[in-house]
Short mmCIF file of C-alpha atoms and ligand atoms in Angstrom, two decimals:
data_model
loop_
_atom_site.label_atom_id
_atom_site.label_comp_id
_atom_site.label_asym_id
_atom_site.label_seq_id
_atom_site.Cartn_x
_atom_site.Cartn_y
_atom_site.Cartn_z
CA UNK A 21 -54.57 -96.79 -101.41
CA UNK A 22 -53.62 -93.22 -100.52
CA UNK A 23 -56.85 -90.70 -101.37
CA UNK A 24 -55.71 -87.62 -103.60
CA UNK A 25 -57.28 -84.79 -104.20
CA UNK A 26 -54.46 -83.30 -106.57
CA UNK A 27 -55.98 -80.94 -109.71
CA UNK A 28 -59.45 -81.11 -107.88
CA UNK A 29 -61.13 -77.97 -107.28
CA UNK A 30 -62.97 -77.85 -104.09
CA UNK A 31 -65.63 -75.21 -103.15
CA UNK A 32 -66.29 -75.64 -99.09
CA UNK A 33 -69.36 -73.16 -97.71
CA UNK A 34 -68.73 -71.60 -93.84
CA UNK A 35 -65.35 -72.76 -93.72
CA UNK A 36 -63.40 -70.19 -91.87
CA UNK A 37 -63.75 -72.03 -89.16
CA UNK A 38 -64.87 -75.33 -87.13
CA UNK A 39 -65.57 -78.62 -89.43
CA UNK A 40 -65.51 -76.31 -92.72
CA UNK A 41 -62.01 -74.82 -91.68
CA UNK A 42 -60.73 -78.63 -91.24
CA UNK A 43 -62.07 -80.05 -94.38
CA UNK A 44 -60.68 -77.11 -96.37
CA UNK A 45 -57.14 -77.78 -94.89
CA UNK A 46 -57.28 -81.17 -95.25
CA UNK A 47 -58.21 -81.26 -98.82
CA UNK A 48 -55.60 -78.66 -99.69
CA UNK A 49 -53.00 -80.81 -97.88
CA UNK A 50 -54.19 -83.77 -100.36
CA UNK A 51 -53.55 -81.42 -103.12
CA UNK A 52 -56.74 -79.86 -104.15
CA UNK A 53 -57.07 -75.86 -104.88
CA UNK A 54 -59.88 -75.07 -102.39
CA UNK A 55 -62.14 -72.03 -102.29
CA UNK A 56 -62.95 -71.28 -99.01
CA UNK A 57 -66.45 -69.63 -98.60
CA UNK A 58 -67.07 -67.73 -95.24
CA UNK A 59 -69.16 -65.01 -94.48
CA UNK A 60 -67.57 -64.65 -91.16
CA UNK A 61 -70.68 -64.51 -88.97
CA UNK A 62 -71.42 -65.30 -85.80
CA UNK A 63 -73.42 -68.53 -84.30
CA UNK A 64 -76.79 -66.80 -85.09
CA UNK A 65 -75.90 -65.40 -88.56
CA UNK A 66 -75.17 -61.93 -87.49
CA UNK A 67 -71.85 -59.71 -88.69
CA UNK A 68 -69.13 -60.58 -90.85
CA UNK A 69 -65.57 -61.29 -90.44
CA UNK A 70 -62.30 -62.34 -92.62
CA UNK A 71 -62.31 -65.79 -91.36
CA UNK A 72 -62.12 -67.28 -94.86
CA UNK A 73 -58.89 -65.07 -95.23
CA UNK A 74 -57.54 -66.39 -92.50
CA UNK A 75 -58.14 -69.79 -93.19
CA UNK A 76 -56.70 -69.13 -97.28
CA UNK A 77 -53.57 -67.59 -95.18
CA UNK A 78 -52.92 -71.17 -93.38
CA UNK A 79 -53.11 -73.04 -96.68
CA UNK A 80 -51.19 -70.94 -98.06
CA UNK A 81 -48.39 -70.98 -95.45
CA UNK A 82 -48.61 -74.85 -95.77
CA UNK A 83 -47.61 -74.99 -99.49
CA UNK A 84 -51.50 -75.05 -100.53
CA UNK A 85 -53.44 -73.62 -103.07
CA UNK A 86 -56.83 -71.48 -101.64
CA UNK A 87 -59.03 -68.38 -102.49
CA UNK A 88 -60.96 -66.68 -100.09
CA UNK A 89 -64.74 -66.13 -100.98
CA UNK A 90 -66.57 -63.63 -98.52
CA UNK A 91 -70.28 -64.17 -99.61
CA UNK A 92 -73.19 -65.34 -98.14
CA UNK A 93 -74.94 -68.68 -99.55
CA UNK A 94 -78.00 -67.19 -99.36
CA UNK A 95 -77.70 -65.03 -102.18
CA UNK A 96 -77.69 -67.28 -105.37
CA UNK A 97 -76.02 -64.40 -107.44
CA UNK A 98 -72.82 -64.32 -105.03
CA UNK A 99 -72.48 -68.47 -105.13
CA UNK A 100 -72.42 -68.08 -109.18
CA UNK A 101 -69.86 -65.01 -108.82
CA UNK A 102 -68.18 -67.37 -106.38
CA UNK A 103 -68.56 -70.38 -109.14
CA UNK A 104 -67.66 -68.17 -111.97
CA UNK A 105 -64.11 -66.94 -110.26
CA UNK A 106 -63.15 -70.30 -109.63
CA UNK A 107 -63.86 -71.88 -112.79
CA UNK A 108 -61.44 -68.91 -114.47
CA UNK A 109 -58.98 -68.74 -111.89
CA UNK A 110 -58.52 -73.12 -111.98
CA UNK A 111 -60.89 -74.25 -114.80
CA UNK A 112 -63.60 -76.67 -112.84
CA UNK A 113 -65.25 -77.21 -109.59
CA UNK A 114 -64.93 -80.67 -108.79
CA UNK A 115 -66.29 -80.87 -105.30
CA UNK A 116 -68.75 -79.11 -103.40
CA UNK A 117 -69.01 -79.41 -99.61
CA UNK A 118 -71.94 -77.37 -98.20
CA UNK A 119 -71.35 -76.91 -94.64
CA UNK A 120 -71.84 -73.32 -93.95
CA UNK A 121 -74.74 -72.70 -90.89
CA UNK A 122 -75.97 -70.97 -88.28
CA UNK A 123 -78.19 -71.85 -84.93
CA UNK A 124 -81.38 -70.27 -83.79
CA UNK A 125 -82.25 -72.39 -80.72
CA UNK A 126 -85.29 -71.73 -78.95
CA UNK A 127 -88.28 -74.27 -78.23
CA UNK A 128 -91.02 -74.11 -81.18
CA UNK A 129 -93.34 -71.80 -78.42
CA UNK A 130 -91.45 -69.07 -77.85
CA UNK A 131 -89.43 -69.04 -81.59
CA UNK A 132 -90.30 -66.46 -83.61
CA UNK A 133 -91.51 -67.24 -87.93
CA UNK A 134 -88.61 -65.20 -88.61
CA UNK A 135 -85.93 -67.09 -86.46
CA UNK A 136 -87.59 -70.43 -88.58
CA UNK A 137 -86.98 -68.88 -91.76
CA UNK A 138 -83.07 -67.47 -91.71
CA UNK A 139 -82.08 -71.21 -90.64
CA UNK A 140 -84.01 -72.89 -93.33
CA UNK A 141 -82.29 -70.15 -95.32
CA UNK A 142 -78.77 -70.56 -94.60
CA UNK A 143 -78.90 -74.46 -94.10
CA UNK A 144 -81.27 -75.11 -97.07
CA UNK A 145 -81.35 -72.29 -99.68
CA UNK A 146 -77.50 -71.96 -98.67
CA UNK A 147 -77.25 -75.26 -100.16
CA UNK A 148 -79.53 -75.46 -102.67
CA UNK A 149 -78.12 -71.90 -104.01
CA UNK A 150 -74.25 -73.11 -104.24
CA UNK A 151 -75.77 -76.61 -105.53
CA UNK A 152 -77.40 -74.95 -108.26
CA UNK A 153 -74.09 -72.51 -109.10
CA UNK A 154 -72.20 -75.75 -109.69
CA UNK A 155 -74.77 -78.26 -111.43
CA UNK A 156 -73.70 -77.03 -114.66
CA UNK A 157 -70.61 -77.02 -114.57
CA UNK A 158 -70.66 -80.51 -112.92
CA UNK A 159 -72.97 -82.25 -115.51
CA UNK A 160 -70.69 -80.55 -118.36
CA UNK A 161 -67.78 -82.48 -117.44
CA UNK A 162 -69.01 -85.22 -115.99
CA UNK A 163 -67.84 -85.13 -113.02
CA UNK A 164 -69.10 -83.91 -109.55
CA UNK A 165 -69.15 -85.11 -106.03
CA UNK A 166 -71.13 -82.78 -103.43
CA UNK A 167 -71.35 -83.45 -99.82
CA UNK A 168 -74.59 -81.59 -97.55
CA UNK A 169 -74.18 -81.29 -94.06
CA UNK A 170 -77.25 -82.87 -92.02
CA UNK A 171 -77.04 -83.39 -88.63
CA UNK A 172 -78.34 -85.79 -85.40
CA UNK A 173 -81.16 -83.25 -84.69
CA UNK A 174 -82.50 -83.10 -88.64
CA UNK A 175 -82.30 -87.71 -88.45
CA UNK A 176 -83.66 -87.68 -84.74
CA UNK A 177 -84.46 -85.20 -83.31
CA UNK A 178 -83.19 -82.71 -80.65
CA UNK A 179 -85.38 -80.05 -77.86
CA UNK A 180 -84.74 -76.24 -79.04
CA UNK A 181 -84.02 -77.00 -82.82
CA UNK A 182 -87.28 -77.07 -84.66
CA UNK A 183 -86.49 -75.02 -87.28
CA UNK A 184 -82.66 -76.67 -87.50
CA UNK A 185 -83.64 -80.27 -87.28
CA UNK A 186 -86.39 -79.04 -90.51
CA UNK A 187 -83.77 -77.75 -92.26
CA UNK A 188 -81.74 -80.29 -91.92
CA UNK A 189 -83.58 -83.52 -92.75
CA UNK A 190 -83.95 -81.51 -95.81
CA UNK A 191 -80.89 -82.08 -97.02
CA UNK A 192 -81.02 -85.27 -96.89
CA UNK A 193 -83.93 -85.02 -99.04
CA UNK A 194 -82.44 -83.00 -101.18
CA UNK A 195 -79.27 -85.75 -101.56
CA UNK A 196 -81.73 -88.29 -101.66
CA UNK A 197 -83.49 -86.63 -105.19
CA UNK A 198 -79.94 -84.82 -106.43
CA UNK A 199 -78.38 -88.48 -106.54
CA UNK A 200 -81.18 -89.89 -109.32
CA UNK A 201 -80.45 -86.70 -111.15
CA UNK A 202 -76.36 -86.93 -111.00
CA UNK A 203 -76.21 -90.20 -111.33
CA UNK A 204 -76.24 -90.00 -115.49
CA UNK A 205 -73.00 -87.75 -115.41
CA UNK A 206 -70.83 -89.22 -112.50
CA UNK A 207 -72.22 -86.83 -110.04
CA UNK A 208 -72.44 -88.10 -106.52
CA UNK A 209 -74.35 -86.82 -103.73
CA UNK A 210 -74.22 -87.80 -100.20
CA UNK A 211 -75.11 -86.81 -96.82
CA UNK A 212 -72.64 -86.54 -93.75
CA UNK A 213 -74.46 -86.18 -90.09
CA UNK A 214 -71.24 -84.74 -88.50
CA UNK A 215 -70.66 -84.25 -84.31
CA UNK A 216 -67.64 -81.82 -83.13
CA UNK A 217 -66.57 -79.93 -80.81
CA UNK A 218 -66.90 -76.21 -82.38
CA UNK A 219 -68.09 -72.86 -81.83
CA UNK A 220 -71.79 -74.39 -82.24
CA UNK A 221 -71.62 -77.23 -79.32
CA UNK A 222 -69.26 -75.09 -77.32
CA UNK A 223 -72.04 -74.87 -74.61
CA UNK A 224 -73.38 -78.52 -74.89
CA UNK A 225 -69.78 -80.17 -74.71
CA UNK A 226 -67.59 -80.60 -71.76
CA UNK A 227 -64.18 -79.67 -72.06
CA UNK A 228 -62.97 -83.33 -72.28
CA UNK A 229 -65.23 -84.17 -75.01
CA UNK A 230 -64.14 -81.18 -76.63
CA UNK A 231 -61.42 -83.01 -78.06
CA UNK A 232 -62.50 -86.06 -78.39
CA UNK A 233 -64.73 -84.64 -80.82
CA UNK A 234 -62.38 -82.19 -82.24
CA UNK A 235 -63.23 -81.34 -86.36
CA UNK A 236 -60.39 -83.65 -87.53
CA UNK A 237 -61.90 -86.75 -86.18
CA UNK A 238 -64.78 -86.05 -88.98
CA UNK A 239 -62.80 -84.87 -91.72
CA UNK A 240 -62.02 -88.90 -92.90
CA UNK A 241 -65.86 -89.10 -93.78
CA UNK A 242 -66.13 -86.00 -95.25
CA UNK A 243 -63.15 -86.30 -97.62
CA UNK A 244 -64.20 -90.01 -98.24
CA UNK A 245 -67.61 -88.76 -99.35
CA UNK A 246 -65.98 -86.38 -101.67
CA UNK A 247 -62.99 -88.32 -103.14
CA UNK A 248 -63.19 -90.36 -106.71
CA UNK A 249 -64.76 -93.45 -105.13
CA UNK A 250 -67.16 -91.81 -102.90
CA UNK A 251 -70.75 -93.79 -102.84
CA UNK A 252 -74.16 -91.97 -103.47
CA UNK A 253 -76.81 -91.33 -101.60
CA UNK A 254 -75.59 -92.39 -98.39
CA UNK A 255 -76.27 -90.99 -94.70
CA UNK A 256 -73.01 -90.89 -92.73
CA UNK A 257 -72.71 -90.05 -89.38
CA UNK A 258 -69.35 -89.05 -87.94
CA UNK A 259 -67.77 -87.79 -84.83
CA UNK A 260 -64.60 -88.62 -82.42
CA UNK A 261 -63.77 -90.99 -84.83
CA UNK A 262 -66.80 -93.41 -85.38
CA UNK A 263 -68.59 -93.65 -88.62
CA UNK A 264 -72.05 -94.96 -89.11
CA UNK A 265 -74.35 -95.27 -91.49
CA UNK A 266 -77.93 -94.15 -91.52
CA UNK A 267 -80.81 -95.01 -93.25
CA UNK A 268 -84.08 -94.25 -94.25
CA UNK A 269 -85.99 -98.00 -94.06
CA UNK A 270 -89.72 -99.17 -94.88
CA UNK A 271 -91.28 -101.73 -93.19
CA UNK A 272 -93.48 -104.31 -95.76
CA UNK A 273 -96.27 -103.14 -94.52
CA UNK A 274 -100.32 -104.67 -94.25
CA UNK A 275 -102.45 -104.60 -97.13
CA UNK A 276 -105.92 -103.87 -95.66
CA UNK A 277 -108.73 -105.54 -97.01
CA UNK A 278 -111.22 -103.66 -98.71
CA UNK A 279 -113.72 -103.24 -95.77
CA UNK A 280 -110.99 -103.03 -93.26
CA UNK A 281 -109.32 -99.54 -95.35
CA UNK A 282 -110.65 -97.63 -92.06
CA UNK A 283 -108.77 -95.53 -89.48
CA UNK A 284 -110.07 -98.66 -87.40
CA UNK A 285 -108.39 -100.82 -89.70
CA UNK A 286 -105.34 -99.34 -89.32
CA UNK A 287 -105.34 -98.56 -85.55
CA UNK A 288 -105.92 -102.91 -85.39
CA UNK A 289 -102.88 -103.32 -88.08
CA UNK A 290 -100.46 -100.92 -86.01
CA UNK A 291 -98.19 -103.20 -84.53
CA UNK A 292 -98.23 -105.20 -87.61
CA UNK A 293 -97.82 -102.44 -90.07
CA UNK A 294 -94.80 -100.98 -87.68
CA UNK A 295 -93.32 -104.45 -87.75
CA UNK A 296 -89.52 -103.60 -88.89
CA UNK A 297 -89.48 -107.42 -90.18
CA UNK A 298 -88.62 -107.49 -93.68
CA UNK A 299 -88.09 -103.68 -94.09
CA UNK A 300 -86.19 -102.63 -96.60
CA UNK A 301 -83.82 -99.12 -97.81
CA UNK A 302 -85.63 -98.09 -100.71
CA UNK A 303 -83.07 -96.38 -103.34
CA UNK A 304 -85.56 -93.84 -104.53
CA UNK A 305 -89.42 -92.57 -104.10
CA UNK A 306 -90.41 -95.23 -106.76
CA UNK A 307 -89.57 -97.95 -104.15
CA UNK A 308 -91.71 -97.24 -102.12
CA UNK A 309 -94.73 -97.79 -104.63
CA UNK A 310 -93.17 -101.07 -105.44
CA UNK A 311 -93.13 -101.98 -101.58
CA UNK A 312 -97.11 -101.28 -101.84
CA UNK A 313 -97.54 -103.24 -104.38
CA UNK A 314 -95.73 -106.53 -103.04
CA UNK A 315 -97.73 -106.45 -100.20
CA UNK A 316 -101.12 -106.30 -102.07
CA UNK A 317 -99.32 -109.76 -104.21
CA UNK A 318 -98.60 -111.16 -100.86
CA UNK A 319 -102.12 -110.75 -99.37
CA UNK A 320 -103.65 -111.97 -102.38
CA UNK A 321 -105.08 -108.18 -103.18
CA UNK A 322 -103.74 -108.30 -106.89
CA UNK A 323 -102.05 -110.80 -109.17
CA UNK A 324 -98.18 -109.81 -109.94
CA UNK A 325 -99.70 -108.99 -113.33
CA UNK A 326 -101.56 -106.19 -111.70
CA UNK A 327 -104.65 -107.77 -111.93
CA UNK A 328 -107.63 -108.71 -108.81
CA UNK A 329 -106.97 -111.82 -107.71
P1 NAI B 27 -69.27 -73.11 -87.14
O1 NAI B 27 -70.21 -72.10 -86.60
O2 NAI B 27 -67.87 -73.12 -86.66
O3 NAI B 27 -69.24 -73.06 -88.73
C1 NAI B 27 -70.25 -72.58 -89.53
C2 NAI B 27 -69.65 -71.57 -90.47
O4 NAI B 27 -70.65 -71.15 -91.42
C3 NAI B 27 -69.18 -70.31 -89.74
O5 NAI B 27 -67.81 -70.09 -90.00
C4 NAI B 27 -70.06 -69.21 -90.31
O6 NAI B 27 -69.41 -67.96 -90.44
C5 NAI B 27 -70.45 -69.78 -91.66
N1 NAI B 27 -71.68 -69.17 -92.18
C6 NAI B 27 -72.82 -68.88 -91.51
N2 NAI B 27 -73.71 -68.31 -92.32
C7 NAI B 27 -73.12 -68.24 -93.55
C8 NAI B 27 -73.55 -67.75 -94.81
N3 NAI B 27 -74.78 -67.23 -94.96
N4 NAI B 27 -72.71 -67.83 -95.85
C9 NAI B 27 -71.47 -68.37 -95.71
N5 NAI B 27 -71.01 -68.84 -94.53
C10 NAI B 27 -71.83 -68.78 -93.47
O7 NAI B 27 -69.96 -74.52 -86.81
P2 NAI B 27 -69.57 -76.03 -87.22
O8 NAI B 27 -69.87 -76.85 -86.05
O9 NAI B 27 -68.24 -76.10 -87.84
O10 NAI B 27 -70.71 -76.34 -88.31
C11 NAI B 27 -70.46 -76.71 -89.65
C12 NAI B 27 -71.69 -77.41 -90.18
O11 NAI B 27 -71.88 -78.66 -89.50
C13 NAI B 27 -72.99 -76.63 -90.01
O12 NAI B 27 -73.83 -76.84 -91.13
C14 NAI B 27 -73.60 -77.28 -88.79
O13 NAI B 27 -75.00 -77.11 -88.73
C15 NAI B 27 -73.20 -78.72 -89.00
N6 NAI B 27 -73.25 -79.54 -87.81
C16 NAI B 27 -72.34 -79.37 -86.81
C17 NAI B 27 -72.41 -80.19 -85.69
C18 NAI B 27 -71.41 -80.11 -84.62
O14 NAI B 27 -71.45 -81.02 -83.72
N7 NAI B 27 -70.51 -79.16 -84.60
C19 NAI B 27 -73.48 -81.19 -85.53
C20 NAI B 27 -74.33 -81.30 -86.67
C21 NAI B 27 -74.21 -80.51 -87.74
#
């Protein structure tokens, strides 16, 4: 079954280049009328450029349909002009794929509050400001599908990214909240952990892998994500091809008995309670309180009725 994106309107953050660039070209190709948001900066944030333009210019010269957008996602005003110009220029915003970043590497000693605080703003307020410009709009019609951009360092970690691996973890918690809320009017909400060879892992990629993991070798997960029968809620990680799935899992866990709820208690339980036997992929906060309470019923803690046994 081919994948269309024809009538869709598609809003893609930081896409005048790298991964954004090759979703927006890709989803114009399949027929949507994409807005390509780019402030132009470089790696670290700084300056502006019209790489957006450039990018609308491409579409355009393949037989697409694209409008250039020039602001930065950290100002929430800009992402509703953005919103609002879209909206009257092609009547919706379908899709929202929120991809635009920046890097401020440096290990956690020698990084300064303010280096922190512009990469939780781009990654996190960036989303959460073009997020918010759409919601409307989205649970109006009853239709939405937004994709946040995580990454390997925000799921696992990565030396020299404190404040980017912060940031983006919190996306996924962000997805992970935004999916319970959609859900009601057909909005979905997922989270794509991408790897490529761009301007931001020029220096940590050979030139052989550089291709291997060039942008279009994620843009299959990223338009899945995005299309009419995307899931919710899930973690995909993509890059040179291979998709995987990530999760965030419980383990069962020990019920301490009452004079064993000690640190000493729980330094005895360890290997038990880190046990990944059993563990499960809770589908929302809630879960997790349900997990506790099974494994009071299974020790014998409480009756299922809620009750001391
Ligand atoms: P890139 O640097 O080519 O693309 C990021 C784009 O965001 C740039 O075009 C930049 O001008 C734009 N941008 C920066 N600040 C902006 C702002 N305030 N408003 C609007 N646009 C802004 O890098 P790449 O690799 O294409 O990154 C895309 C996304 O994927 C980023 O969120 C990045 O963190 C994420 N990512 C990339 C990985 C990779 O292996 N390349 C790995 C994990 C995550």
């Amino acid at each position: 079954m081919t994948i269309s994106f024809q009538d869709r309107v598609a809003i893609v953050t930081g896409a005048g280049g790298g991964l954004g660039r090759a979703y927006a070209l890709e989803l114009a190709r399949r027929g949507a009328k994409v807005v390509v948001n780019d402030l132009g900066a470089s790696r670290d944030g700084t300056g502006t450029s019209d790489a957006a333009q450039q990018v609308v210019d491409e579409i355009k010269a393949a037989g697409g349909m694209a409008m250039a957008d020039g602001s930065s996602v950290t100002e929430y005003d800009q992402m509703q002009a953005m919103v609002a110009r879209a909206k009257s220029e092609w009547g919706s915003v379908d899709i929202l794929i929120n991809n635009a970043g920046i890097l401020r590497d440096k290990t956690f000693a020698k990084m300064e509050p303010s280096d922190f605080e512009l990469v939780v703003q781009v990654h996190l307020m960036g989303a959460a400001n073009a997020t918010k410009a759409v919601w409307e709009t989205m649970r109006e019609q009853a239709y939405g599908r937004i994709l946040m951009t995580a990454s390997s360092t925000g799921l696992y970690g990565n030396f020299g990214q404190t404040n980017y691996g912060a940031a983006k973890l919190a996306l996924a918690g962000f997805t992970k909240s935004l999916y319970l809320e959609g859900a009601k009017y057909n909005i979905r909400v997922n989270t794509l952990a991408p790897t490529a060879g761009t301007r931001m892992t020029e220096d940590l990629f050979p030139p052989e892998a550089f291709k291997l993991f060039a942008p279009e070798n994620v843009v299959p997960a990223a338009l899945f994500l995005v299309s009419e029968d995307a899931p919710s809620n899930a973690i995909v990680a993509a890059g040179a091809g291979v998709v995987a799935a990530a999760y965030v899992t419980l383990t069962p866990g020990v019920a301490l008995p009452e004079g064993e709820r000690t640190p000493e208690g729980v330094a005895a339980a360890w290997s038990q309670i880190t046990s990944r036997e059993g563990e499960i992929v809770p589908n929302s906060g809630a879960e997790q309180g349900a997990m506790a309470l099974k494994a009071l019923q299974a020790s014998g803690l409480v009756t299922p009725s809620g009750t001391r046994g």
